[in-house]
Amino acid sequence: MNRVTSLITLIVALMSGAAVLAAPLPNAPWYAVVWERTSDTLHWINAAGEQLSIARPKVQVEVTDVRRIQVHMSPNGRTLVVTSPIQQGGYGIAFYDLESGQFTNLFTTTADEEPSRVGGAQFTESGSHYATALRSANGDWRIVVLTANGSESAQLTRTSPNLPDNFITDPTWWARIGDFNVDEGLGQVVVRLQLVTEPSTQFITFPSFTWYPFMNTPIAPDGLAFNPYTGFDVLPTTGEVVFPWFDKGGQSPQIATDANLIATQANVQSGAMMVFDAGNGRVNSAKWLRNGDWIGYRLEDGVFAEHIVVSDRNGGGANPLGPNFNRVYTTPDGFVAKDPTAQQLVHVTDLNYEARTSTPGSMIFQANGPFEVIYTTPAGAVFSLPSVDTPVVANDLGVQAPQAECPGAPAPRLSVGAGARVTFTDGTPLNVRQQPGGALVTTLQEGTLVAVIDGPQCLNGYRWWNLRMNDGVTGWSAEGDSEDYYLEPIMVTDLTISAATPVPPRAIETPLIVSVIPTATPARVITSVICSNSPAARVSVGSNAWVANINGTLAVYQNVDSATPLANIAPGTIMSVIGGPACRTSNNQRMWQVNVTINGQPATGWVTEGSGSNYAITPNPPRANN
């Protein structure tokens, strides 16, 4: 075996696939982010023009079909959410931290679920939570609330308990998100959802409801009943709504009979106030602009081609844009308008432009092909992304990193948090160094078991991993060369614990208790771990366990100390306990390795037994909630 035996001068040490370049973003009161689908790139633009572009971050299991991908961004501009089809079926909802260049959470849908295209996803104004609406082919649906790091989740379905009597559970109706924010009085996130069906007329309104995902309160009727297909917008700082109203028969005393108009409503209890009466024209796609000072909407009046009109919030100064513009998006100082014909983005800061002009403001972006505006800094938010770190960290939630290659090294098989073993080849020990290519620390005999705690880094044709030995010593070793692997992955359940074989290191700081029960058959080793933030152990290796009746879902992690979960599983899910226990470093909770079925596919991961005195898993099926 050709081991690395000489001291290599460390000239440049680059983490393979890791963030190696932090591209700064100039400080600006707002940014727009554009996604060019054809080239699959993201562009950051402010009033001075384009400031930065990167390839869109991708998850390794993603099926790259840009027609089916959705991209969203948190109000402060720091968190990117990519919803894409994945190889095992269904969709993955991946959270990506733009500043650190890492994915932080990956939520997977069932194989037959798709994200809703209308009202499908939204962040709270603070960006603390993200909600998405999913639909199944059989008519089922759910709204799922998630956090970027996977620490919290909840869901609502058409069969959830505590639904009001007027809640429509017919499969031809489904839920969409009307508004998602934080109830300041209760300090709790609240989803205002609508039940919708395929519209038969523009005059229809849809029932709406209020749901507090993390409170045990009934779903209550709500007044956000506007038509999502013609479009409405909620101003996040005040809750005011702007919307098209098609009034037939004089339903409102404030509005003329048989009117097609734009109206505003201060809250769900107040009446509507007319902004613009289109007469026999058609209006739709109402938007708040300039932090609520202006309103933009689309008008088709039979005289001119369909076009966008912008006015002040009371209807004054109404000025149409040229028909070359099809979308407008808010900025604190005005709006940006999309011209799909010229593939341009134009910035407008006053309403004194020439009516129906094709150049109402300053051109700030020229695309090379079709593009979407996925973000502009909304009212009340502060853009706080100082830089974008790229490329993506390899093996982070299965990420395919643009620069993850390490020329000369074999394909990576190890992963952080997992075990490894020195391969058996020609008897040559494996060198362990202070850093990739650095000074020699020790050597490891073939068959030695180690824990992988960091990496990889690529240097001089080798992919290096940071290892922890059984005696606590750490160092870096190469995974292999073009001919051989020096290290191979090994599962904890594959290990034979005996005096002749080193016990694999555990990432815990608390005592490991091992006792042997006398028996006529070969000795059975029972292990337990003292974890101060978990209740007394009730499950054991070789038994089954169920997810308890918890508020939300249970996170499944690839390894004991993985930062983000592989998936989330619902209460009542059965699993087989195959390994553990071990203490999770971040919260000192007892973790067990389990086999479980996720989205119809077998999976292996680690779950917590519980927190404090509360159990997350139980040795018996949980009782139904009464």
mmCIF file with all atom_site columns, N, CA and C in Angstrom, residues 384-445:
data_model
loop_
_atom_site.group_PDB
_atom_site.id
_atom_site.type_symbol
_atom_site.label_atom_id
_atom_site.label_alt_id
_atom_site.label_comp_id
_atom_site.label_asym_id
_atom_site.label_entity_id
_atom_site.label_seq_id
_atom_site.pdbx_PDB_ins_code
_atom_site.Cartn_x
_atom_site.Cartn_y
_atom_site.Cartn_z
_atom_site.occupancy
_atom_site.B_iso_or_equiv
_atom_site.pdbx_formal_charge
_atom_site.auth_seq_id
_atom_site.auth_comp_id
_atom_site.auth_asym_id
_atom_site.auth_atom_id
_atom_site.pdbx_PDB_model_num
ATOM 1   N N  . SER A 1 384 ? -29.689 41.598 5.920  1.00 0.00 ? 384 SER A N  1
ATOM 2   C CA . SER A 1 384 ? -28.552 41.477 6.841  1.00 0.00 ? 384 SER A CA 1
ATOM 3   C C  . SER A 1 384 ? -27.569 40.401 6.421  1.00 0.00 ? 384 SER A C  1
ATOM 4   N N  . LEU A 1 385 ? -27.444 40.158 5.123  1.00 0.00 ? 385 LEU A N  1
ATOM 5   C CA . LEU A 1 385 ? -26.475 39.188 4.638  1.00 0.00 ? 385 LEU A CA 1
ATOM 6   C C  . LEU A 1 385 ? -25.200 39.925 4.227  1.00 0.00 ? 385 LEU A C  1
ATOM 7   N N  . PRO A 1 386 ? -24.129 39.831 5.013  1.00 0.00 ? 386 PRO A N  1
ATOM 8   C CA . PRO A 1 386 ? -22.916 40.601 4.687  1.00 0.00 ? 386 PRO A CA 1
ATOM 9   C C  . PRO A 1 386 ? -22.114 40.003 3.543  1.00 0.00 ? 386 PRO A C  1
ATOM 10  N N  . SER A 1 387 ? -22.202 38.673 3.367  1.00 0.00 ? 387 SER A N  1
ATOM 11  C CA . SER A 1 387 ? -21.434 38.024 2.313  1.00 0.00 ? 387 SER A CA 1
ATOM 12  C C  . SER A 1 387 ? -22.059 36.681 2.008  1.00 0.00 ? 387 SER A C  1
ATOM 13  N N  . VAL A 1 388 ? -21.724 36.135 0.852  1.00 0.00 ? 388 VAL A N  1
ATOM 14  C CA . VAL A 1 388 ? -22.204 34.820 0.439  1.00 0.00 ? 388 VAL A CA 1
ATOM 15  C C  . VAL A 1 388 ? -21.004 33.899 0.352  1.00 0.00 ? 388 VAL A C  1
ATOM 16  N N  . ASP A 1 389 ? -21.024 32.823 1.123  1.00 0.00 ? 389 ASP A N  1
ATOM 17  C CA . ASP A 1 389 ? -19.930 31.871 1.139  1.00 0.00 ? 389 ASP A CA 1
ATOM 18  C C  . ASP A 1 389 ? -20.226 30.756 0.150  1.00 0.00 ? 389 ASP A C  1
ATOM 19  N N  . THR A 1 390 ? -19.300 30.481 -0.720 1.00 0.00 ? 390 THR A N  1
ATOM 20  C CA . THR A 1 390 ? -19.509 29.489 -1.771 1.00 0.00 ? 390 THR A CA 1
ATOM 21  C C  . THR A 1 390 ? -18.175 28.852 -2.114 1.00 0.00 ? 390 THR A C  1
ATOM 22  N N  . PRO A 1 391 ? -18.117 27.587 -2.502 1.00 0.00 ? 391 PRO A N  1
ATOM 23  C CA . PRO A 1 391 ? -19.228 26.675 -2.757 1.00 0.00 ? 391 PRO A CA 1
ATOM 24  C C  . PRO A 1 391 ? -19.735 26.003 -1.488 1.00 0.00 ? 391 PRO A C  1
ATOM 25  N N  . VAL A 1 392 ? -20.559 24.990 -1.676 1.00 0.00 ? 392 VAL A N  1
ATOM 26  C CA . VAL A 1 392 ? -21.248 24.332 -0.587 1.00 0.00 ? 392 VAL A CA 1
ATOM 27  C C  . VAL A 1 392 ? -20.331 23.314 0.086  1.00 0.00 ? 392 VAL A C  1
ATOM 28  N N  . VAL A 1 393 ? -20.554 23.053 1.373  1.00 0.00 ? 393 VAL A N  1
ATOM 29  C CA . VAL A 1 393 ? -19.784 22.049 2.093  1.00 0.00 ? 393 VAL A CA 1
ATOM 30  C C  . VAL A 1 393 ? -20.180 20.654 1.617  1.00 0.00 ? 393 VAL A C  1
ATOM 31  N N  . ALA A 1 394 ? -19.200 19.833 1.249  1.00 0.00 ? 394 ALA A N  1
ATOM 32  C CA . ALA A 1 394 ? -19.479 18.486 0.775  1.00 0.00 ? 394 ALA A CA 1
ATOM 33  C C  . ALA A 1 394 ? -20.076 17.641 1.883  1.00 0.00 ? 394 ALA A C  1
ATOM 34  N N  . ASN A 1 395 ? -20.961 16.697 1.508  1.00 0.00 ? 395 ASN A N  1
ATOM 35  C CA . ASN A 1 395 ? -21.600 15.755 2.412  1.00 0.00 ? 395 ASN A CA 1
ATOM 36  C C  . ASN A 1 395 ? -22.502 16.416 3.446  1.00 0.00 ? 395 ASN A C  1
ATOM 37  N N  . ASP A 1 396 ? -22.792 17.687 3.320  1.00 0.00 ? 396 ASP A N  1
ATOM 38  C CA . ASP A 1 396 ? -23.677 18.373 4.236  1.00 0.00 ? 396 ASP A CA 1
ATOM 39  C C  . ASP A 1 396 ? -25.102 18.176 3.743  1.00 0.00 ? 396 ASP A C  1
ATOM 40  N N  . LEU A 1 397 ? -25.863 17.315 4.403  1.00 0.00 ? 397 LEU A N  1
ATOM 41  C CA . LEU A 1 397 ? -27.199 16.928 3.959  1.00 0.00 ? 397 LEU A CA 1
ATOM 42  C C  . LEU A 1 397 ? -27.164 16.338 2.560  1.00 0.00 ? 397 LEU A C  1
ATOM 43  N N  . GLY A 1 398 ? -26.079 15.655 2.210  1.00 0.00 ? 398 GLY A N  1
ATOM 44  C CA . GLY A 1 398 ? -25.993 15.060 0.888  1.00 0.00 ? 398 GLY A CA 1
ATOM 45  C C  . GLY A 1 398 ? -25.784 16.077 -0.199 1.00 0.00 ? 398 GLY A C  1
ATOM 46  N N  . VAL A 1 399 ? -25.087 17.156 0.085  1.00 0.00 ? 399 VAL A N  1
ATOM 47  C CA . VAL A 1 399 ? -24.911 18.237 -0.881 1.00 0.00 ? 399 VAL A CA 1
ATOM 48  C C  . VAL A 1 399 ? -23.923 17.836 -1.968 1.00 0.00 ? 399 VAL A C  1
ATOM 49  N N  . GLN A 1 400 ? -24.243 18.180 -3.173 1.00 0.00 ? 400 GLN A N  1
ATOM 50  C CA . GLN A 1 400 ? -23.303 18.035 -4.276 1.00 0.00 ? 400 GLN A CA 1
ATOM 51  C C  . GLN A 1 400 ? -22.580 19.366 -4.438 1.00 0.00 ? 400 GLN A C  1
ATOM 52  N N  . ALA A 1 401 ? -21.346 19.450 -4.019 1.00 0.00 ? 401 ALA A N  1
ATOM 53  C CA . ALA A 1 401 ? -20.612 20.709 -4.050 1.00 0.00 ? 401 ALA A CA 1
ATOM 54  C C  . ALA A 1 401 ? -19.955 20.920 -5.408 1.00 0.00 ? 401 ALA A C  1
ATOM 55  N N  . PRO A 1 402 ? -20.021 22.142 -5.949 1.00 0.00 ? 402 PRO A N  1
ATOM 56  C CA . PRO A 1 402 ? -19.434 22.397 -7.260 1.00 0.00 ? 402 PRO A CA 1
ATOM 57  C C  . PRO A 1 402 ? -17.936 22.105 -7.322 1.00 0.00 ? 402 PRO A C  1
ATOM 58  N N  . GLN A 1 403 ? -17.197 22.279 -6.193 1.00 0.00 ? 403 GLN A N  1
ATOM 59  C CA . GLN A 1 403 ? -15.758 22.066 -6.209 1.00 0.00 ? 403 GLN A CA 1
ATOM 60  C C  . GLN A 1 403 ? -15.364 20.941 -5.255 1.00 0.00 ? 403 GLN A C  1
ATOM 61  N N  . ALA A 1 404 ? -16.217 19.916 -5.123 1.00 0.00 ? 404 ALA A N  1
ATOM 62  C CA . ALA A 1 404 ? -15.959 18.843 -4.167 1.00 0.00 ? 404 ALA A CA 1
ATOM 63  C C  . ALA A 1 404 ? -14.924 17.845 -4.677 1.00 0.00 ? 404 ALA A C  1
ATOM 64  N N  . GLU A 1 405 ? -14.521 17.916 -5.962 1.00 0.00 ? 405 GLU A N  1
ATOM 65  C CA . GLU A 1 405 ? -13.573 16.968 -6.503 1.00 0.00 ? 405 GLU A CA 1
ATOM 66  C C  . GLU A 1 405 ? -12.205 17.131 -5.854 1.00 0.00 ? 405 GLU A C  1
ATOM 67  N N  . CYS A 1 406 ? -11.488 16.009 -5.745 1.00 0.00 ? 406 CYS A N  1
ATOM 68  C CA . CYS A 1 406 ? -10.123 16.027 -5.234 1.00 0.00 ? 406 CYS A CA 1
ATOM 69  C C  . CYS A 1 406 ? -9.299  15.180 -6.207 1.00 0.00 ? 406 CYS A C  1
ATOM 70  N N  . PRO A 1 407 ? -8.705  15.789 -7.224 1.00 0.00 ? 407 PRO A N  1
ATOM 71  C CA . PRO A 1 407 ? -8.003  15.031 -8.269 1.00 0.00 ? 407 PRO A CA 1
ATOM 72  C C  . PRO A 1 407 ? -6.948  14.098 -7.686 1.00 0.00 ? 407 PRO A C  1
ATOM 73  N N  . GLY A 1 408 ? -6.988  12.846 -8.104 1.00 0.00 ? 408 GLY A N  1
ATOM 74  C CA . GLY A 1 408 ? -6.041  11.847 -7.634 1.00 0.00 ? 408 GLY A CA 1
ATOM 75  C C  . GLY A 1 408 ? -6.554  11.013 -6.490 1.00 0.00 ? 408 GLY A C  1
ATOM 76  N N  . ALA A 1 409 ? -7.580  11.493 -5.784 1.00 0.00 ? 409 ALA A N  1
ATOM 77  C CA . ALA A 1 409 ? -8.140  10.756 -4.651 1.00 0.00 ? 409 ALA A CA 1
ATOM 78  C C  . ALA A 1 409 ? -9.322  9.910  -5.112 1.00 0.00 ? 409 ALA A C  1
ATOM 79  N N  . PRO A 1 410 ? -9.565  8.769  -4.452 1.00 0.00 ? 410 PRO A N  1
ATOM 80  C CA . PRO A 1 410 ? -10.733 7.964  -4.809 1.00 0.00 ? 410 PRO A CA 1
ATOM 81  C C  . PRO A 1 410 ? -12.010 8.652  -4.349 1.00 0.00 ? 410 PRO A C  1
ATOM 82  N N  . ALA A 1 411 ? -13.152 8.198  -4.834 1.00 0.00 ? 411 ALA A N  1
ATOM 83  C CA . ALA A 1 411 ? -14.436 8.775  -4.441 1.00 0.00 ? 411 ALA A CA 1
ATOM 84  C C  . ALA A 1 411 ? -14.609 8.650  -2.930 1.00 0.00 ? 411 ALA A C  1
ATOM 85  N N  . PRO A 1 412 ? -15.088 9.701  -2.256 1.00 0.00 ? 412 PRO A N  1
ATOM 86  C CA . PRO A 1 412 ? -15.198 9.649  -0.792 1.00 0.00 ? 412 PRO A CA 1
ATOM 87  C C  . PRO A 1 412 ? -16.252 8.647  -0.338 1.00 0.00 ? 412 PRO A C  1
ATOM 88  N N  . ARG A 1 413 ? -15.918 7.909  0.735  1.00 0.00 ? 413 ARG A N  1
ATOM 89  C CA . ARG A 1 413 ? -16.862 6.960  1.325  1.00 0.00 ? 413 ARG A CA 1
ATOM 90  C C  . ARG A 1 413 ? -17.103 7.243  2.797  1.00 0.00 ? 413 ARG A C  1
ATOM 91  N N  . LEU A 1 414 ? -16.269 8.075  3.413  1.00 0.00 ? 414 LEU A N  1
ATOM 92  C CA . LEU A 1 414 ? -16.420 8.383  4.826  1.00 0.00 ? 414 LEU A CA 1
ATOM 93  C C  . LEU A 1 414 ? -17.342 9.581  5.017  1.00 0.00 ? 414 LEU A C  1
ATOM 94  N N  . SER A 1 415 ? -17.800 9.792  6.252  1.00 0.00 ? 415 SER A N  1
ATOM 95  C CA . SER A 1 415 ? -18.612 10.958 6.584  1.00 0.00 ? 415 SER A CA 1
ATOM 96  C C  . SER A 1 415 ? -18.379 11.327 8.030  1.00 0.00 ? 415 SER A C  1
ATOM 97  N N  . VAL A 1 416 ? -18.502 12.620 8.314  1.00 0.00 ? 416 VAL A N  1
ATOM 98  C CA . VAL A 1 416 ? -18.281 13.123 9.670  1.00 0.00 ? 416 VAL A CA 1
ATOM 99  C C  . VAL A 1 416 ? -19.342 12.554 10.603 1.00 0.00 ? 416 VAL A C  1
ATOM 100 N N  . GLY A 1 417 ? -18.892 12.077 11.786 1.00 0.00 ? 417 GLY A N  1
ATOM 101 C CA . GLY A 1 417 ? -19.800 11.520 12.767 1.00 0.00 ? 417 GLY A CA 1
ATOM 102 C C  . GLY A 1 417 ? -19.935 10.017 12.688 1.00 0.00 ? 417 GLY A C  1
ATOM 103 N N  . ALA A 1 418 ? -19.375 9.413  11.643 1.00 0.00 ? 418 ALA A N  1
ATOM 104 C CA . ALA A 1 418 ? -19.468 7.970  11.465 1.00 0.00 ? 418 ALA A CA 1
ATOM 105 C C  . ALA A 1 418 ? -18.158 7.307  11.894 1.00 0.00 ? 418 ALA A C  1
ATOM 106 N N  . GLY A 1 419 ? -18.140 5.964  11.887 1.00 0.00 ? 419 GLY A N  1
ATOM 107 C CA . GLY A 1 419 ? -16.940 5.213  12.213 1.00 0.00 ? 419 GLY A CA 1
ATOM 108 C C  . GLY A 1 419 ? -16.163 4.847  10.966 1.00 0.00 ? 419 GLY A C  1
ATOM 109 N N  . ALA A 1 420 ? -14.893 4.492  11.166 1.00 0.00 ? 420 ALA A N  1
ATOM 110 C CA . ALA A 1 420 ? -14.044 4.055  10.054 1.00 0.00 ? 420 ALA A CA 1
ATOM 111 C C  . ALA A 1 420 ? -13.053 3.025  10.587 1.00 0.00 ? 420 ALA A C  1
ATOM 112 N N  . ARG A 1 421 ? -12.466 2.280  9.671  1.00 0.00 ? 421 ARG A N  1
ATOM 113 C CA . ARG A 1 421 ? -11.469 1.274  10.033 1.00 0.00 ? 421 ARG A CA 1
ATOM 114 C C  . ARG A 1 421 ? -10.320 1.336  9.039  1.00 0.00 ? 421 ARG A C  1
ATOM 115 N N  . VAL A 1 422 ? -9.103  1.169  9.560  1.00 0.00 ? 422 VAL A N  1
ATOM 116 C CA . VAL A 1 422 ? -7.930  1.101  8.686  1.00 0.00 ? 422 VAL A CA 1
ATOM 117 C C  . VAL A 1 422 ? -8.027  -0.195 7.884  1.00 0.00 ? 422 VAL A C  1
ATOM 118 N N  . THR A 1 423 ? -7.921  -0.089 6.569  1.00 0.00 ? 423 THR A N  1
ATOM 119 C CA . THR A 1 423 ? -8.125  -1.258 5.712  1.00 0.00 ? 423 THR A CA 1
ATOM 120 C C  . THR A 1 423 ? -6.970  -2.257 5.839  1.00 0.00 ? 423 THR A C  1
ATOM 121 N N  . PHE A 1 424 ? -7.265  -3.512 5.500  1.00 0.00 ? 424 PHE A N  1
ATOM 122 C CA . PHE A 1 424 ? -6.269  -4.579 5.503  1.00 0.00 ? 424 PHE A CA 1
ATOM 123 C C  . PHE A 1 424 ? -5.697  -4.699 4.087  1.00 0.00 ? 424 PHE A C  1
ATOM 124 N N  . THR A 1 425 ? -4.414  -4.395 3.934  1.00 0.00 ? 425 THR A N  1
ATOM 125 C CA . THR A 1 425 ? -3.775  -4.517 2.614  1.00 0.00 ? 425 THR A CA 1
ATOM 126 C C  . THR A 1 425 ? -2.451  -5.261 2.756  1.00 0.00 ? 425 THR A C  1
ATOM 127 N N  . ASP A 1 426 ? -1.353  -4.517 2.887  1.00 0.00 ? 426 ASP A N  1
ATOM 128 C CA . ASP A 1 426 ? -0.037  -5.173 2.933  1.00 0.00 ? 426 ASP A CA 1
ATOM 129 C C  . ASP A 1 426 ? 0.626   -5.062 4.297  1.00 0.00 ? 426 ASP A C  1
ATOM 130 N N  . GLY A 1 427 ? -0.141  -4.678 5.315  1.00 0.00 ? 427 GLY A N  1
ATOM 131 C CA . GLY A 1 427 ? 0.404   -4.606 6.661  1.00 0.00 ? 427 GLY A CA 1
ATOM 132 C C  . GLY A 1 427 ? 1.044   -3.295 7.038  1.00 0.00 ? 427 GLY A C  1
ATOM 133 N N  . THR A 1 428 ? 1.100   -2.339 6.107  1.00 0.00 ? 428 THR A N  1
ATOM 134 C CA . THR A 1 428 ? 1.729   -1.051 6.398  1.00 0.00 ? 428 THR A CA 1
ATOM 135 C C  . THR A 1 428 ? 0.829   -0.208 7.291  1.00 0.00 ? 428 THR A C  1
ATOM 136 N N  . PRO A 1 429 ? 1.316   0.344  8.418  1.00 0.00 ? 429 PRO A N  1
ATOM 137 C CA . PRO A 1 429 ? 0.492   1.206  9.276  1.00 0.00 ? 429 PRO A CA 1
ATOM 138 C C  . PRO A 1 429 ? 0.091   2.488  8.538  1.00 0.00 ? 429 PRO A C  1
ATOM 139 N N  . LEU A 1 430 ? -0.984  3.080  9.010  1.00 0.00 ? 430 LEU A N  1
ATOM 140 C CA . LEU A 1 430 ? -1.481  4.327  8.434  1.00 0.00 ? 430 LEU A CA 1
ATOM 141 C C  . LEU A 1 430 ? -0.967  5.505  9.242  1.00 0.00 ? 430 LEU A C  1
ATOM 142 N N  . ASN A 1 431 ? -0.391  6.488  8.573  1.00 0.00 ? 431 ASN A N  1
ATOM 143 C CA . ASN A 1 431 ? 0.116   7.684  9.237  1.00 0.00 ? 431 ASN A CA 1
ATOM 144 C C  . ASN A 1 431 ? -1.033  8.600  9.657  1.00 0.00 ? 431 ASN A C  1
ATOM 145 N N  . VAL A 1 432 ? -0.915  9.173  10.845 1.00 0.00 ? 432 VAL A N  1
ATOM 146 C CA . VAL A 1 432 ? -1.852  10.178 11.345 1.00 0.00 ? 432 VAL A CA 1
ATOM 147 C C  . VAL A 1 432 ? -1.042  11.446 11.608 1.00 0.00 ? 432 VAL A C  1
ATOM 148 N N  . ARG A 1 433 ? -1.491  12.588 11.048 1.00 0.00 ? 433 ARG A N  1
ATOM 149 C CA . ARG A 1 433 ? -0.703  13.812 11.092 1.00 0.00 ? 433 ARG A CA 1
ATOM 150 C C  . ARG A 1 433 ? -1.472  14.932 11.803 1.00 0.00 ? 433 ARG A C  1
ATOM 151 N N  . GLN A 1 434 ? -0.720  15.964 12.240 1.00 0.00 ? 434 GLN A N  1
ATOM 152 C CA . GLN A 1 434 ? -1.329  17.078 12.951 1.00 0.00 ? 434 GLN A CA 1
ATOM 153 C C  . GLN A 1 434 ? -2.329  17.821 12.089 1.00 0.00 ? 434 GLN A C  1
ATOM 154 N N  . GLN A 1 435 ? -2.088  17.880 10.819 1.00 0.00 ? 435 GLN A N  1
ATOM 155 C CA . GLN A 1 435 ? -2.946  18.532 9.852  1.00 0.00 ? 435 GLN A CA 1
ATOM 156 C C  . GLN A 1 435 ? -2.682  17.878 8.509  1.00 0.00 ? 435 GLN A C  1
ATOM 157 N N  . PRO A 1 436 ? -3.514  18.112 7.508  1.00 0.00 ? 436 PRO A N  1
ATOM 158 C CA . PRO A 1 436 ? -3.255  17.489 6.213  1.00 0.00 ? 436 PRO A CA 1
ATOM 159 C C  . PRO A 1 436 ? -1.832  17.780 5.738  1.00 0.00 ? 436 PRO A C  1
ATOM 160 N N  . GLY A 1 437 ? -1.030  16.712 5.560  1.00 0.00 ? 437 GLY A N  1
ATOM 161 C CA . GLY A 1 437 ? 0.346   16.872 5.126  1.00 0.00 ? 437 GLY A CA 1
ATOM 162 C C  . GLY A 1 437 ? 1.288   17.373 6.190  1.00 0.00 ? 437 GLY A C  1
ATOM 163 N N  . GLY A 1 438 ? 0.839   17.443 7.471  1.00 0.00 ? 438 GLY A N  1
ATOM 164 C CA . GLY A 1 438 ? 1.646   18.018 8.530  1.00 0.00 ? 438 GLY A CA 1
ATOM 165 C C  . GLY A 1 438 ? 2.518   17.001 9.243  1.00 0.00 ? 438 GLY A C  1
ATOM 166 N N  . ALA A 1 439 ? 2.955   17.362 10.448 1.00 0.00 ? 439 ALA A N  1
ATOM 167 C CA . ALA A 1 439 ? 3.869   16.533 11.224 1.00 0.00 ? 439 ALA A CA 1
ATOM 168 C C  . ALA A 1 439 ? 3.176   15.254 11.684 1.00 0.00 ? 439 ALA A C  1
ATOM 169 N N  . LEU A 1 440 ? 3.955   14.183 11.765 1.00 0.00 ? 440 LEU A N  1
ATOM 170 C CA . LEU A 1 440 ? 3.435   12.878 12.146 1.00 0.00 ? 440 LEU A CA 1
ATOM 171 C C  . LEU A 1 440 ? 3.054   12.859 13.626 1.00 0.00 ? 440 LEU A C  1
ATOM 172 N N  . VAL A 1 441 ? 1.841   12.363 13.931 1.00 0.00 ? 441 VAL A N  1
ATOM 173 C CA . VAL A 1 441 ? 1.368   12.238 15.305 1.00 0.00 ? 441 VAL A CA 1
ATOM 174 C C  . VAL A 1 441 ? 1.536   10.802 15.792 1.00 0.00 ? 441 VAL A C  1
ATOM 175 N N  . THR A 1 442 ? 1.038   9.850  14.993 1.00 0.00 ? 442 THR A N  1
ATOM 176 C CA . THR A 1 442 ? 1.115   8.440  15.353 1.00 0.00 ? 442 THR A CA 1
ATOM 177 C C  . THR A 1 442 ? 0.846   7.624  14.097 1.00 0.00 ? 442 THR A C  1
ATOM 178 N N  . THR A 1 443 ? 0.877   6.301  14.247 1.00 0.00 ? 443 THR A N  1
ATOM 179 C CA . THR A 1 443 ? 0.489   5.404  13.159 1.00 0.00 ? 443 THR A CA 1
ATOM 180 C C  . THR A 1 443 ? -0.561  4.433  13.687 1.00 0.00 ? 443 THR A C  1
ATOM 181 N N  . LEU A 1 444 ? -1.392  3.926  12.792 1.00 0.00 ? 444 LEU A N  1
ATOM 182 C CA . LEU A 1 444 ? -2.479  3.015  13.149 1.00 0.00 ? 444 LEU A CA 1
ATOM 183 C C  . LEU A 1 444 ? -2.298  1.699  12.411 1.00 0.00 ? 444 LEU A C  1
ATOM 184 N N  . GLN A 1 445 ? -2.390  0.601  13.153 1.00 0.00 ? 445 GLN A N  1
ATOM 185 C CA . GLN A 1 445 ? -2.302  -0.710 12.538 1.00 0.00 ? 445 GLN A CA 1
ATOM 186 C C  . GLN A 1 445 ? -3.571  -1.023 11.759 1.00 0.00 ? 445 GLN A C  1
#
